[in-house]
Amino acid sequence: MLVLLPPSEGKASSGRGAPLKPESLSLPGLAAAREAVLAELVDLCAGDEEKAREVLGLSEGLRGEVAKNAALRTAGARPAGEIYTGVLYDALDLASLDPAAKRRAARSLLVFSGLWGAVRVTDRIPSYRCSMGVRLPGLGALGTYWRGPMAEVLPEAAGSGLVLDLRSAAYAAAWKPKGEVAGRTATVRVLHAPTRKVVSHFNKATKGRMVRSLLAAGIAPAGPAELVEALRELGYEVEAEAPAKAGQPWALDVLVTEVH
């Protein structure tokens, strides 16, 4: 099973660990693309602060993020699973998983990123600010930039099992499973059961808890149909729609009664 996650906008501090070692990151086929984004981001943030803030879409209160990006090559690095915070990652709560579940998380979770393309939760990275919606002056829109490198690397990373796609739209644009891989991919919406409306905050929390439930139970569904059954056994109310034709992902709706 491969679980595709969005990053969090907010991130923990890098701390005092050893700096980034780009060659140590997973998915080495993305190395050249990562270096290109990293180089332009560092140069941008080491130059005109106002221009960098405008490009990155940062408010006055987030001015300090520019200096953080300028120091990415020397800043301390921590496992990505510790760097990413926010509602989904709080609900996932990787730190409290038992050792076997942590090993499953290391193998199956892949976090998409405007800067790194995608990383495993065990990859050591510094704290940064660069969303997939950023348009860098040289490389252009990152969502578009990453499509080529991702298309080369992700089909192999997807292996032969289920692909559970929990990304937001901006990050989903960087790689869309195709063909046989798409046929074993499941996308998920979280809906308020009484109204059938998409929920926002609770969407992230539910997805985090759902992934945690699968990891803690040691369940690795072989495909979307098996995922539906597994989630129902774990207590989730799921409605599923099989694709109309081959080569398209399944669409799953997880229904919740409380929205908070």
Coordinates of C-alpha atoms in Angstrom, one line a residue:
M1 CA 0.0 0.0 0.0
L2 CA 1.2 3.5 -0.9
V3 CA -0.5 6.4 0.9
L4 CA -0.1 9.8 -0.8
L5 CA -0.4 12.7 1.7
P6 CA -0.3 16.5 1.4
P7 CA 2.3 18.3 3.5
S8 CA 1.2 20.8 6.2
E9 CA 1.5 24.5 5.7
G10 CA 2.7 24.9 9.3
K11 CA 5.9 23.0 10.2
A12 CA 7.9 22.3 13.3
S13 CA 11.3 24.0 13.7
S14 CA 14.3 22.2 12.2
G15 CA 16.1 22.0 15.5
R16 CA 19.8 21.4 16.0
G17 CA 20.3 18.2 14.0
A18 CA 22.8 17.6 11.2
P19 CA 22.0 19.6 8.0
L20 CA 20.2 18.2 4.9
K21 CA 21.9 15.5 2.9
P22 CA 20.1 15.6 -0.4
E23 CA 21.6 12.3 -1.5
S24 CA 20.0 10.5 1.5
L25 CA 16.4 11.3 0.5
S26 CA 14.1 8.6 -0.8
L27 CA 13.1 8.5 -4.5
P28 CA 16.6 9.4 -5.8
G29 CA 15.2 9.8 -9.3
L30 CA 13.9 13.2 -8.1
A31 CA 17.4 14.4 -7.0
A32 CA 18.1 16.7 -10.0
A33 CA 14.6 18.3 -9.8
R34 CA 15.0 18.8 -6.1
E35 CA 18.3 20.5 -6.5
A36 CA 16.9 22.8 -9.1
V37 CA 14.0 23.9 -6.8
L38 CA 16.2 24.1 -3.7
A39 CA 18.8 26.3 -5.5
E40 CA 16.3 28.7 -6.9
L41 CA 14.4 29.0 -3.6
V42 CA 17.6 29.6 -1.6
D43 CA 18.8 32.2 -4.0
L44 CA 15.4 33.9 -4.1
C45 CA 15.2 34.1 -0.3
A46 CA 18.8 35.2 0.1
G47 CA 18.2 38.2 -2.2
D48 CA 15.3 40.7 -2.2
E49 CA 13.2 39.8 0.8
E50 CA 10.1 41.6 -0.5
K51 CA 10.2 39.8 -3.8
A52 CA 10.6 36.5 -2.1
R53 CA 7.7 37.2 0.2
E54 CA 5.5 38.1 -2.8
V55 CA 6.6 35.0 -4.8
L56 CA 5.9 32.7 -1.8
G57 CA 2.6 34.4 -0.9
L58 CA 3.7 35.2 2.6
S59 CA 2.0 37.8 4.8
E60 CA 3.9 40.4 6.8
G61 CA 3.7 38.1 9.9
L62 CA 5.5 35.3 8.0
R63 CA 8.4 37.4 6.9
G64 CA 10.7 35.2 9.0
E65 CA 10.0 32.3 6.7
V66 CA 12.1 34.0 4.0
A67 CA 15.3 33.9 6.2
K68 CA 14.5 30.3 7.0
N69 CA 14.4 29.3 3.4
A70 CA 17.7 31.2 2.7
A71 CA 19.4 29.0 5.3
L72 CA 18.0 25.6 4.1
R73 CA 21.4 24.1 3.1
T74 CA 22.8 24.6 6.6
A75 CA 19.7 24.3 8.8
G76 CA 19.2 21.3 11.0
A77 CA 17.2 18.4 9.5
R78 CA 14.6 16.1 11.2
P79 CA 12.5 13.3 10.0
A80 CA 9.7 14.6 7.7
G81 CA 7.2 12.9 10.0
E82 CA 8.3 15.3 12.8
I83 CA 8.6 18.4 10.6
Y84 CA 5.0 18.3 9.2
T85 CA 2.4 19.3 11.7
G86 CA -1.2 20.4 11.5
V87 CA -4.6 18.8 11.7
L88 CA -3.9 15.7 9.6
Y89 CA -0.5 15.0 11.2
D90 CA -1.9 15.6 14.7
A91 CA -4.6 13.0 14.1
L92 CA -2.1 10.6 12.5
D93 CA 0.2 11.0 15.5
L94 CA 3.1 9.0 14.2
A95 CA 5.1 9.3 17.4
S96 CA 2.7 7.3 19.4
L97 CA 2.4 4.4 17.0
D98 CA 3.9 1.1 18.1
P99 CA 7.2 0.0 16.5
A100 CA 5.6 -2.3 13.9
A101 CA 3.1 0.4 12.9
K102 CA 6.0 2.9 12.6
R103 CA 7.8 0.6 10.2
R104 CA 4.6 0.3 8.2
A105 CA 4.4 4.1 8.1
A106 CA 8.0 4.4 6.9
R107 CA 7.3 2.0 4.0
S108 CA 3.9 3.2 2.9
L109 CA 3.5 7.0 3.6
L110 CA 4.7 9.5 0.9
V111 CA 4.3 13.2 1.6
F112 CA 4.1 15.5 -1.5
S113 CA 6.0 18.8 -1.3
G114 CA 6.5 21.9 -3.5
L115 CA 10.2 21.8 -2.6
W116 CA 11.1 18.1 -2.4
G117 CA 8.6 16.6 -4.8
A118 CA 7.8 13.8 -2.4
V119 CA 9.5 12.4 0.7
R120 CA 9.1 9.4 3.0
V121 CA 8.2 10.3 6.6
T122 CA 11.7 9.0 7.7
D123 CA 13.6 11.3 5.3
R124 CA 15.4 14.0 7.2
I125 CA 14.6 17.5 5.9
P126 CA 14.8 21.0 7.3
S127 CA 11.7 23.2 8.0
Y128 CA 10.8 25.2 5.0
R129 CA 8.1 27.3 3.3
C130 CA 7.3 26.5 -0.3
S131 CA 3.8 25.3 -1.3
M132 CA 3.0 23.5 -4.6
G133 CA 1.1 26.6 -5.6
V134 CA 4.2 28.7 -5.8
R135 CA 5.4 30.0 -9.2
L136 CA 9.2 30.5 -9.0
P137 CA 10.6 33.1 -11.5
G138 CA 12.9 30.6 -13.2
L139 CA 11.2 27.2 -12.9
G140 CA 7.6 28.4 -13.1
A141 CA 4.6 26.9 -11.4
L142 CA 5.8 24.0 -9.2
G143 CA 2.7 21.9 -9.7
T144 CA 3.5 21.9 -13.4
Y145 CA 7.3 21.6 -12.9
W146 CA 7.0 18.4 -10.9
R147 CA 4.8 16.5 -13.3
G148 CA 7.7 15.3 -15.5
P149 CA 10.0 14.0 -12.7
M150 CA 7.0 12.5 -10.9
A151 CA 5.8 10.6 -13.9
E152 CA 9.3 9.0 -14.2
V153 CA 9.5 8.0 -10.5
L154 CA 6.1 7.4 -9.0
P155 CA 4.8 4.5 -11.0
E156 CA 7.7 2.4 -9.7
A157 CA 7.2 3.7 -6.2
A158 CA 3.5 2.7 -6.4
G159 CA 4.5 -0.9 -6.6
S160 CA 1.7 -3.4 -7.3
G161 CA -0.7 -2.7 -4.5
L162 CA -3.3 -0.1 -3.4
V163 CA -2.6 3.6 -3.9
L164 CA -4.5 5.6 -1.4
D165 CA -4.6 9.2 -2.5
L166 CA -5.4 11.7 0.2
R167 CA -3.8 14.8 -1.4
S168 CA -5.4 18.1 -1.8
A169 CA -6.0 19.4 -5.3
A170 CA -2.8 21.5 -5.6
Y171 CA -0.6 18.5 -4.7
A172 CA -2.6 16.0 -6.7
A173 CA -1.8 18.1 -9.8
A174 CA 1.8 17.1 -9.6
W175 CA 1.1 13.5 -10.3
K176 CA -2.0 11.8 -11.5
P177 CA -1.9 8.0 -11.6
K178 CA -2.6 6.6 -15.0
G179 CA -3.5 3.3 -16.6
E180 CA -3.1 0.2 -14.5
V181 CA -1.9 2.3 -11.4
A182 CA -5.0 4.4 -11.6
G183 CA -7.2 1.3 -11.6
R184 CA -5.8 0.4 -8.1
T185 CA -6.0 4.0 -6.8
A186 CA -8.6 5.2 -4.4
T187 CA -9.3 8.9 -3.7
V188 CA -11.2 9.9 -0.6
R189 CA -13.7 12.7 0.3
V190 CA -15.0 13.3 3.8
L191 CA -18.6 14.3 3.9
H192 CA -21.0 15.5 6.6
A193 CA -23.5 12.6 6.6
P194 CA -26.7 14.6 7.1
T195 CA -26.0 17.2 4.5
R196 CA -23.5 15.3 2.1
K197 CA -21.4 18.5 2.1
V198 CA -17.6 18.3 2.0
V199 CA -16.1 19.3 5.4
S200 CA -12.7 21.1 5.7
H201 CA -11.1 20.9 9.1
F202 CA -12.7 17.5 9.9
N203 CA -11.7 16.3 6.5
K204 CA -8.0 16.4 7.4
A205 CA -8.6 15.0 10.9
T206 CA -10.6 12.1 9.5
K207 CA -8.0 11.3 6.9
G208 CA -5.3 11.3 9.6
R209 CA -7.2 9.0 11.8
M210 CA -8.1 6.7 8.9
V211 CA -4.4 6.2 8.0
R212 CA -3.5 5.7 11.6
S213 CA -6.3 3.0 12.0
L214 CA -4.9 1.1 9.0
L215 CA -1.3 1.3 10.2
A216 CA -2.1 0.4 13.8
A217 CA -4.2 -2.6 12.6
G218 CA -1.5 -3.8 10.2
I219 CA -4.0 -3.8 7.3
A220 CA -2.6 -3.3 3.8
P221 CA -5.5 -3.7 1.4
A222 CA -4.6 -5.1 -2.0
G223 CA -6.9 -2.8 -3.9
P224 CA -9.7 -0.3 -3.5
A225 CA -12.5 -2.9 -3.0
E226 CA -10.5 -4.4 -0.1
L227 CA -9.9 -0.9 1.3
V228 CA -13.6 -0.3 1.5
E229 CA -14.1 -3.5 3.4
A230 CA -11.2 -2.8 5.7
L231 CA -12.4 0.7 6.6
R232 CA -15.9 -0.6 7.3
E233 CA -14.4 -3.3 9.6
L234 CA -12.5 -0.5 11.4
G235 CA -15.8 1.4 12.0
Y236 CA -15.8 3.9 9.2
E237 CA -19.0 4.6 7.2
V238 CA -17.9 4.4 3.6
E239 CA -19.6 4.8 0.3
A240 CA -17.7 3.6 -2.8
E241 CA -18.0 4.2 -6.5
A242 CA -16.1 1.9 -8.8
P243 CA -14.8 3.6 -11.9
A244 CA -17.0 3.5 -15.0
K245 CA -14.2 2.1 -17.1
A246 CA -10.7 0.6 -16.6
G247 CA -7.8 2.9 -15.9
Q248 CA -9.7 5.3 -13.6
P249 CA -9.4 5.6 -9.8
W250 CA -12.1 4.6 -7.4
A251 CA -13.9 7.4 -5.5
L252 CA -14.6 6.8 -1.8
D253 CA -16.7 9.0 0.5
V254 CA -16.2 8.7 4.2
L255 CA -19.3 9.9 6.1
V256 CA -19.0 11.7 9.4
T257 CA -21.8 12.9 11.7
E258 CA -19.9 15.4 13.7
V259 CA -18.1 18.4 12.2
H260 CA -15.5 20.1 14.4

